Amino acid sequence: MEGMILELGYALDTFYFLMCTALVMWMAAGFAMLEAGLVRSKNTVEILNKNVLLYGIACTAYLFVGYNIMYPGSPVSSVIPGIDFLLGTDNTVEDVTLGGDGAPYYSSMADFIFQAVFAAATMSIVSGAVAERMRLWPFLVFSIFMVSVIYPVSGYWKWGGGFLDELGFQDFAGSIVVHAAGASAALAAVLLVGARKGKYGPKGEVRAIPGANLPMATLGMFILWMGWFGFNGGSELKIANVEEANAVAMIFVNTNAAAAAGAVVAALFARFLFGKTDITMTINGALAGLVSITAEPLMPSAGLAVLIGAVGGIVVVVSVLGLDKLKLDDPVGAISVHGTAGIWGIFAVLLSNPDATFMGQLIGTLVIIAWMFAASMVVLVILNKVMPLRVSEEEELEGMDIHECGMLAYPEFGPASQASDMHSGGDSGQSAARSKPVSNPAIS
């Protein structure tokens, strides 16, 4: 009977793990829709290609190399992980029914696939930040290095039992390990490829470049919000008893509360600053709330989760405006959402987790950000020598869809359609309207 109970718990925890994996995988659709909605129509196909292919490359690279660096069977030290290739065998019935503290309570294959979709999410952060001017294939080559080595090394330092874990660095689901890590790599790429043409004026003025499809971007935000329940909830790793089930429920409540507060407060703050309720700030406020609570979604009360998300909503608005002042062009606000809000979130852990210390959180944050930025910069600089990262001025002007992918996402509004309308005397009003957006110039 005891063995049957252990097997049933193993099956339930594995099933829960896999369902959370599916939710996190669905975040790939969220990133794709968010980014496709916030870029101009002439770059839509290319950004969709980036998101589909980076997911495929990330999962493959993590399968062959990355997972075994992040969770090595025989680590060299607490700083240097070991390395194996491919995956080992799964747990046996005997492994499970032996019981005890060391007995597995979910499938090791479920653990791999859950970690793989986390790795893909980390890489997705980079794609939005360099949208509209970084070539497709250099980006995909970089993703191989990012997911095979760069991200797994810093992941090992915390989640693989490395020195940051030994130090007491607390990051439950990855405000720094995933989100700020991706933002740090994105920052390195943004510094190298530069801003989009026309984004900043000669006197330092910031010019808005509105996205082509805000309904799509809003859909992307809601998909990400939904996927975050798997992101944070799955990180509890277990659900098959009353205590763990209650913990998962609390994580869901806090995750939702922080996102809701982030959206509302960001919208209110943007209206206070500009007199308008900017949907892009509302979207990023929700995502910033999610990133902020990710470092510790279990221990805060629901009220504290609201506060953490609300501060995240303010932080992201200030960060977006600050990066524009520095002429760091981030079309989707990825660095602000995942980086700045991630930093706030890791220190917000101190408000509820008694095991967290200020120095532990500070050292963990600095180490991971420095590693991700420096390692990414080195790889990107070398890669830029071999295959230039940035598109030409002509390609940027005409759009990456035609030059990189040979097609348009919205062909009825493309150059050929406009030419046909002019020849036939038709009205191309929609295209004209799209070329004259109304937007607050202070908001990117």
Coordinates of C-alpha atoms in Angstrom, one line a residue, residues 32-48 211-217 401-402 407-418 430-431 434:
A32 CA 5.8 36.1 -30.4
M33 CA 2.4 37.9 -30.4
L34 CA 3.7 40.7 -28.1
E35 CA 6.8 41.4 -30.2
A36 CA 4.9 41.1 -33.5
G37 CA 2.4 43.6 -32.2
L38 CA 5.0 46.1 -31.1
V39 CA 7.1 46.2 -34.2
R40 CA 6.2 47.8 -37.5
S41 CA 4.3 45.8 -40.1
K42 CA 7.4 45.5 -42.4
N43 CA 9.3 43.5 -39.7
T44 CA 6.5 41.2 -38.5
V45 CA 7.4 38.0 -40.4
E46 CA 11.1 38.3 -39.4
I47 CA 10.3 38.7 -35.6
L48 CA 7.9 35.7 -35.9
G211 CA 3.9 49.1 -33.3
A212 CA 1.7 47.8 -36.1
N213 CA -0.8 45.7 -34.1
L214 CA -1.6 46.6 -30.5
P215 CA -4.5 44.1 -30.3
M216 CA -1.9 41.4 -31.0
A217 CA 0.5 42.8 -28.4
D401 CA 10.4 40.9 -43.9
I402 CA 11.2 41.4 -47.6
M407 CA 7.3 38.0 -47.8
L408 CA 5.0 40.4 -46.0
A409 CA 2.8 39.7 -43.0
Y410 CA 0.2 42.1 -44.3
P411 CA 0.5 42.0 -48.1
E412 CA -2.7 43.9 -48.7
F413 CA -1.1 46.9 -47.1
G414 CA 2.3 46.5 -48.7
P415 CA 4.0 48.4 -51.6
A416 CA 2.5 46.2 -54.3
S417 CA -1.0 46.8 -52.9
Q418 CA -0.5 50.5 -52.7
Q430 CA -5.5 52.4 -44.3
S431 CA -1.8 52.5 -45.4
R434 CA -0.7 53.8 -40.6

